[in-house]
Tab-separated table of C-alpha atoms in Angstrom:
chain	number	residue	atom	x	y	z
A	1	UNK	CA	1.759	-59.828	-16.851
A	2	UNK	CA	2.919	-61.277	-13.855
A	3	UNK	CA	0.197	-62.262	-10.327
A	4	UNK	CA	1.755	-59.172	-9.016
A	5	UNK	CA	1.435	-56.505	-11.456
A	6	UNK	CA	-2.525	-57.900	-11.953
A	7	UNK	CA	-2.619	-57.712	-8.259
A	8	UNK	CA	-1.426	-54.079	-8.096
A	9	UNK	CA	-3.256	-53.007	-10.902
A	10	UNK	CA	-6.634	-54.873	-9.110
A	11	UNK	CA	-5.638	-51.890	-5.954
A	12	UNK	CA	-5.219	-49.050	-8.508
A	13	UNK	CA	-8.309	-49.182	-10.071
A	14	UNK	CA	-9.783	-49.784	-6.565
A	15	UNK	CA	-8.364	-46.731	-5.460
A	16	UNK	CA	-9.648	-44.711	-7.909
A	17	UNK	CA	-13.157	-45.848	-7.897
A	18	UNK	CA	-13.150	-45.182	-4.271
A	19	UNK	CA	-12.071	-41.433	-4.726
A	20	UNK	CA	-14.873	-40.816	-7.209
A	21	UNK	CA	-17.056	-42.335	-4.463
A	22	UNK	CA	-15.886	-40.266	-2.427
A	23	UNK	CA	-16.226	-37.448	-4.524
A	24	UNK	CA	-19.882	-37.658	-4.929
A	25	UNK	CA	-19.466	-40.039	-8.314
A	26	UNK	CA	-21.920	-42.692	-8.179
A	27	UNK	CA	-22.847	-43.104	-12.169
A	28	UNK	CA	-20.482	-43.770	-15.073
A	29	UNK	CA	-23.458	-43.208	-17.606
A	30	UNK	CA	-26.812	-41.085	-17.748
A	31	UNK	CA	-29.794	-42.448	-18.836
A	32	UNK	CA	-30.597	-40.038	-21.205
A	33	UNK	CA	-27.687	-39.440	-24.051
A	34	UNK	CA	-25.704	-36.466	-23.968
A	35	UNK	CA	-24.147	-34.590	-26.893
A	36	UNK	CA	-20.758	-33.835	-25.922
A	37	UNK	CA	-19.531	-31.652	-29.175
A	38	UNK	CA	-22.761	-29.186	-28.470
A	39	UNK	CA	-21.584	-25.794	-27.279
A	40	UNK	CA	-22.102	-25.314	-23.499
A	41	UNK	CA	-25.202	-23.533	-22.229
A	42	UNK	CA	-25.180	-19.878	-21.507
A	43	UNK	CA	-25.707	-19.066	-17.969
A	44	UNK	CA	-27.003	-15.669	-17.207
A	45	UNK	CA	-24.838	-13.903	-14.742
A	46	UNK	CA	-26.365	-11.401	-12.167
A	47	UNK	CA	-24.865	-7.968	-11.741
A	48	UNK	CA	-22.542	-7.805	-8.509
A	49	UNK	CA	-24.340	-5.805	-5.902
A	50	UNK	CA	-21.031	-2.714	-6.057
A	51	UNK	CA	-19.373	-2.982	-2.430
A	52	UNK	CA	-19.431	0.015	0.004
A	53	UNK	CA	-16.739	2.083	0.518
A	54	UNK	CA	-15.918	4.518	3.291
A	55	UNK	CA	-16.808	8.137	1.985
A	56	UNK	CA	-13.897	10.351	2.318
A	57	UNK	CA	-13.430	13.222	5.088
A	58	UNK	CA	-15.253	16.711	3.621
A	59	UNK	CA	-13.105	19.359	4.678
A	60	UNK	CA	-14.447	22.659	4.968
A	61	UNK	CA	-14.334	24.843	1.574
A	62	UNK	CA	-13.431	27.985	4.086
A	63	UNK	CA	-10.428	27.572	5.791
A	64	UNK	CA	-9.466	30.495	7.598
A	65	UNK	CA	-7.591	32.632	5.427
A	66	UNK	CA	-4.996	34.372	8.011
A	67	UNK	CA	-2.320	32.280	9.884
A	68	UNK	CA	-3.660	33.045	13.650
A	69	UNK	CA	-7.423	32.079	12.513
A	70	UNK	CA	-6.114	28.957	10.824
A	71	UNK	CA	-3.671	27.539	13.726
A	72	UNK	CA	-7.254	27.891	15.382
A	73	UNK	CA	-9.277	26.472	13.253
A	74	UNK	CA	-6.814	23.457	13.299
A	75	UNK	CA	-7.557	22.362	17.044
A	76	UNK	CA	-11.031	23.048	17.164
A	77	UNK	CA	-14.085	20.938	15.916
A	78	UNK	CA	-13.956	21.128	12.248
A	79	UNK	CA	-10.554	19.787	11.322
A	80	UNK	CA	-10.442	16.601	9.951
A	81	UNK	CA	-9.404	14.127	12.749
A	82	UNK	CA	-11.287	16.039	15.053
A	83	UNK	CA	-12.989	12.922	16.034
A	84	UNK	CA	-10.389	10.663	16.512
A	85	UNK	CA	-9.991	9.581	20.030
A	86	UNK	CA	-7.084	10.852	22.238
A	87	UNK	CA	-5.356	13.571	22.824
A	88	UNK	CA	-3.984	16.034	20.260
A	89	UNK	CA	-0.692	17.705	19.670
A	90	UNK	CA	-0.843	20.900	17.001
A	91	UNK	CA	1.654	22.631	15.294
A	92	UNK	CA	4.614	23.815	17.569
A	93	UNK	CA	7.126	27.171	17.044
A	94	UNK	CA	6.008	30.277	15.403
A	95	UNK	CA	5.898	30.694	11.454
A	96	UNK	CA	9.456	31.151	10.297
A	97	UNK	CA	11.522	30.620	7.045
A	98	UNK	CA	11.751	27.147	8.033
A	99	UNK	CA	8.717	24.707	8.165
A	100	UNK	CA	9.403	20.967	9.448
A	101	UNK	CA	6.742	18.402	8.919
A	102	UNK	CA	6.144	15.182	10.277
A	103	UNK	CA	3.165	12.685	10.386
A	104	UNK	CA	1.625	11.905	13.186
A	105	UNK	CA	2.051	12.394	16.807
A	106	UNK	CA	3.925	8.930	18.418
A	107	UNK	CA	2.704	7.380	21.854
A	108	UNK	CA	5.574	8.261	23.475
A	109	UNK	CA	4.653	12.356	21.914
A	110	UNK	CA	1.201	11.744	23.452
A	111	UNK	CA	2.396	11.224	27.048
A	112	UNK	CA	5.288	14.011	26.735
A	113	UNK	CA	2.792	16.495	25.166
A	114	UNK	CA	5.633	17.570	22.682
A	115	UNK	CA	5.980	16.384	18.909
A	116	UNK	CA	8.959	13.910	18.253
A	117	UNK	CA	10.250	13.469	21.699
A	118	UNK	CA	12.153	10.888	23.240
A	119	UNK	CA	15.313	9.243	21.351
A	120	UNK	CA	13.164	10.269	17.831
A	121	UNK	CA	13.358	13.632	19.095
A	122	UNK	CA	17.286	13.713	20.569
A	123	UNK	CA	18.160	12.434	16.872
A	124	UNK	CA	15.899	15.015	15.612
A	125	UNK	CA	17.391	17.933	17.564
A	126	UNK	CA	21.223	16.502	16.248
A	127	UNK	CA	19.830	16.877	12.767
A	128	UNK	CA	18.725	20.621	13.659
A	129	UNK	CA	21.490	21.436	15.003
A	130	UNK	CA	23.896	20.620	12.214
A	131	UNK	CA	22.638	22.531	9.976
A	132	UNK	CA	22.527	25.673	12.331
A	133	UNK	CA	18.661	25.606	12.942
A	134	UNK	CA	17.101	24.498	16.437
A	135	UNK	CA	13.540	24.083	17.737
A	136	UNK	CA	13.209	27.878	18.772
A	137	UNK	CA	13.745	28.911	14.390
A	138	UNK	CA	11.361	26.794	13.403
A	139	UNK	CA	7.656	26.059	13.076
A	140	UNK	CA	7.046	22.284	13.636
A	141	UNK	CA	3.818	20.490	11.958
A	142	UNK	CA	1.916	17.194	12.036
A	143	UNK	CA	0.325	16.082	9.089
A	144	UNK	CA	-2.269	14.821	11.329
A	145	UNK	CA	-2.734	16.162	14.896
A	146	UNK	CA	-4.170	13.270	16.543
A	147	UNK	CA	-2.631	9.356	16.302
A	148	UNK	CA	-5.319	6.916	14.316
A	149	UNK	CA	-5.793	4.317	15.844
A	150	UNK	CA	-3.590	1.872	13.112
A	151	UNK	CA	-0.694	4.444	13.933
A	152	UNK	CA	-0.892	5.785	10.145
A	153	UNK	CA	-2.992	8.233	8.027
A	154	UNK	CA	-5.735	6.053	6.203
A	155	UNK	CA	-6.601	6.570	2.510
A	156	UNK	CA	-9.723	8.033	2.893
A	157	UNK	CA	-7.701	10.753	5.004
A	158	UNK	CA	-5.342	11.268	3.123
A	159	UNK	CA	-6.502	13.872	0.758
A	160	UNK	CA	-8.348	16.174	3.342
A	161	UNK	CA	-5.424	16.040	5.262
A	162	UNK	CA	-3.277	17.175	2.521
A	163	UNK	CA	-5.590	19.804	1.580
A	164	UNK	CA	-5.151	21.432	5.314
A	165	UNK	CA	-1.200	21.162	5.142
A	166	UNK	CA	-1.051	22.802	1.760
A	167	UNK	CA	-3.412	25.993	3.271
A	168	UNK	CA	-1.203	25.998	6.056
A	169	UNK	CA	1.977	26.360	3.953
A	170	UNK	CA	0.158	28.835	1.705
A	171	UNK	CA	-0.634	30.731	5.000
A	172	UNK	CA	2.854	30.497	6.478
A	173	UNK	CA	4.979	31.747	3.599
A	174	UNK	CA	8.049	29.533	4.570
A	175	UNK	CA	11.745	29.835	2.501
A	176	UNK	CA	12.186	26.102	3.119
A	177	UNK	CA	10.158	23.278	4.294
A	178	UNK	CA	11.555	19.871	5.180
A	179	UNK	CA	9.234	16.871	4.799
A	180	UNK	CA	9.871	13.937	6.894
A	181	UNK	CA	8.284	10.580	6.020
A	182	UNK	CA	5.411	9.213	3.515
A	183	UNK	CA	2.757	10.690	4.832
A	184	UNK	CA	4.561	14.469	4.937
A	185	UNK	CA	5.740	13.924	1.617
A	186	UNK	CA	2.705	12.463	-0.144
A	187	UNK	CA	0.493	15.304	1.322
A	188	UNK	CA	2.999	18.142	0.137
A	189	UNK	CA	3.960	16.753	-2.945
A	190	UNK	CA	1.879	13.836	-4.162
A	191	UNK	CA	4.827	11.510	-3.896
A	192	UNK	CA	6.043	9.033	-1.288
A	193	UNK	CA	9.557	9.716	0.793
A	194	UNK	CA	11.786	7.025	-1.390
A	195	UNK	CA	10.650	8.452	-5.074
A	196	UNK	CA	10.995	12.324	-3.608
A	197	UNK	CA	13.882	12.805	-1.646
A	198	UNK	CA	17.197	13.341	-3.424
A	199	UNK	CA	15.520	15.630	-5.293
A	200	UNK	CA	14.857	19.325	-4.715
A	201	UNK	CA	11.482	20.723	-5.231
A	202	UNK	CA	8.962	23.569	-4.449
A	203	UNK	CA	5.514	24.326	-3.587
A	204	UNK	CA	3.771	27.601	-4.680
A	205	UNK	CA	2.109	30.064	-2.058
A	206	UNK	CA	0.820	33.796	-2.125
A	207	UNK	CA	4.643	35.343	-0.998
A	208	UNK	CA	6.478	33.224	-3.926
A	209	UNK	CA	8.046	29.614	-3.693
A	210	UNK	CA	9.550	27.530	-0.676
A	211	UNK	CA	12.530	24.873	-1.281
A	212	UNK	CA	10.856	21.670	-0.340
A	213	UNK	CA	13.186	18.367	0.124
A	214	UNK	CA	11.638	15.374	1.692
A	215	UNK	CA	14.128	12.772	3.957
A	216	UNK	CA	13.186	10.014	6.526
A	217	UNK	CA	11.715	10.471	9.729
A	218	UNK	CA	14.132	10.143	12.482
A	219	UNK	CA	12.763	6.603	14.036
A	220	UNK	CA	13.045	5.232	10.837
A	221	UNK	CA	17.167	6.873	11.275
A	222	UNK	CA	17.190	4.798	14.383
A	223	UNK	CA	16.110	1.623	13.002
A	224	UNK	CA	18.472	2.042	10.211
A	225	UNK	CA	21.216	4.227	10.945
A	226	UNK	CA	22.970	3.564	7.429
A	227	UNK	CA	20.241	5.620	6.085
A	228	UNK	CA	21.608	8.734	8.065
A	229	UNK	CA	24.326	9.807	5.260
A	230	UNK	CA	21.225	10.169	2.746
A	231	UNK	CA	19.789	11.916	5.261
A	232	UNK	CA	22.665	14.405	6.160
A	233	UNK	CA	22.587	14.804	2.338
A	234	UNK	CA	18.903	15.998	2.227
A	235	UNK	CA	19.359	18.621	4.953
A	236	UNK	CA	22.491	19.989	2.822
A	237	UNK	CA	20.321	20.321	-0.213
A	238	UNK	CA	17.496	21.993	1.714
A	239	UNK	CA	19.866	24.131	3.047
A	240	UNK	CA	21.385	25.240	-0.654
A	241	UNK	CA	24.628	24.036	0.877
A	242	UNK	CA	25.210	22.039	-2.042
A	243	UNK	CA	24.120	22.006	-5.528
């Protein structure tokens, strides 16, 4: 061994004694002896206290059972996001064979006073229009009337919510209803947008089955306007215009 390899070797070890320093390390030994093949000690562990969650939203049992009493019932005190601060937009357009829904109302809806406005609602009247519907021959609905404050339906209000748009559907008696969005989708059918549109479906109410297809929401269109030949393909299929 060369000066120079003892001399880096010297450093290494030097090193490394330092870091155990460091590390608290102060002993190589104990002074009492220490059987190393026993089996470790069992410690006893303490239950975890169980975390608190945030109870869900209790919807009413009785819903109103007719149509008028219902749309009521929807803006007053006892629907679900009742409480949620700001203003409130409800549905829109008298019950007809066709039932649009969306999620919640945007900022720019909030300031108009008018669900899916601005270029959302331009696309959205295109997409009407093509397949021979308008705003007048339909009956527009949020899944939520009011925005939440994260600008999306929570967990915990998810299933209340759902429960409301499913008595409203029962209560309106629509042919066809077109779902736009997660949040529309998931409350109607139980499944998000991407795993239930393509597909056609139907939801049960006291005048027989509607045709349900669900498709994107129109700002999501904007962002991604590739997406709008899937979407011209939904409205076909809710339409029967295809097989």
């Amino acid at each position: 061994m060369t000066g120079a390899d003892h001399n880096l070797d010297r450093a290494l070890a030097a090193s490394t004694l330092q870091w155990w320093r460091d590390a608290g390390v102060d002993t190589l030994v104990d002074e009492e002896p220490v059987d190393w093949l026993a089996a470790p000690a069992r410690v006893p562990v303490t239950p975890a206290t169980p975390a608190t969650t945030r109870p869900a939203t209790v919807v009413p049992a009785a819903m109103p059972a007719d149509l008028a009493g219902f749309l009521a019932w929807r803006m007053g005190p006892d629907a679900p996001e009742a409480g949620w601060p700001g203003p409130r937009i409800g549905p829109e357009g008298q019950a007809t064979a066709t039932i649009v829904v969306t999620d919640v109302p945007e900022r720019d809806d909030l300031a108009a006073g008018r669900l899916l406005s601005g270029a959302a609602g331009m696309l959205f009247d295109r997409m009407l229009a093509a397949i021979g519907l308008d705003r007048a021959g339909i009956q527009l609905v949020p899944v939520a009337t009011a925005r939440p404050p994260a600008g999306r339906i929570g967990g915990a209000d998810e299933a209340p919510l759902a429960q409301v748009l499913r008595h409203h559907l029962s209560l309106a008696r629509p042919d066809r209803v077109l779902l736009l969005g997660d949040a529309a989708s998931r409350a109607a059918l139980g499944l998000n947008c991407v795993s239930a549109r393509g597909s056609l479906h139907s939801v049960n109410h006291h005048g027989g089955q509607a045709r349900v297809i669900a498709s994107f929401t129109p700002r999501y269109l904007l962002d991604r306007p590739k997406a709008k030949s899937d979407a011209w393909r939904d409205l076909r299929l809710l339409m029967g215009m295809v097989a």
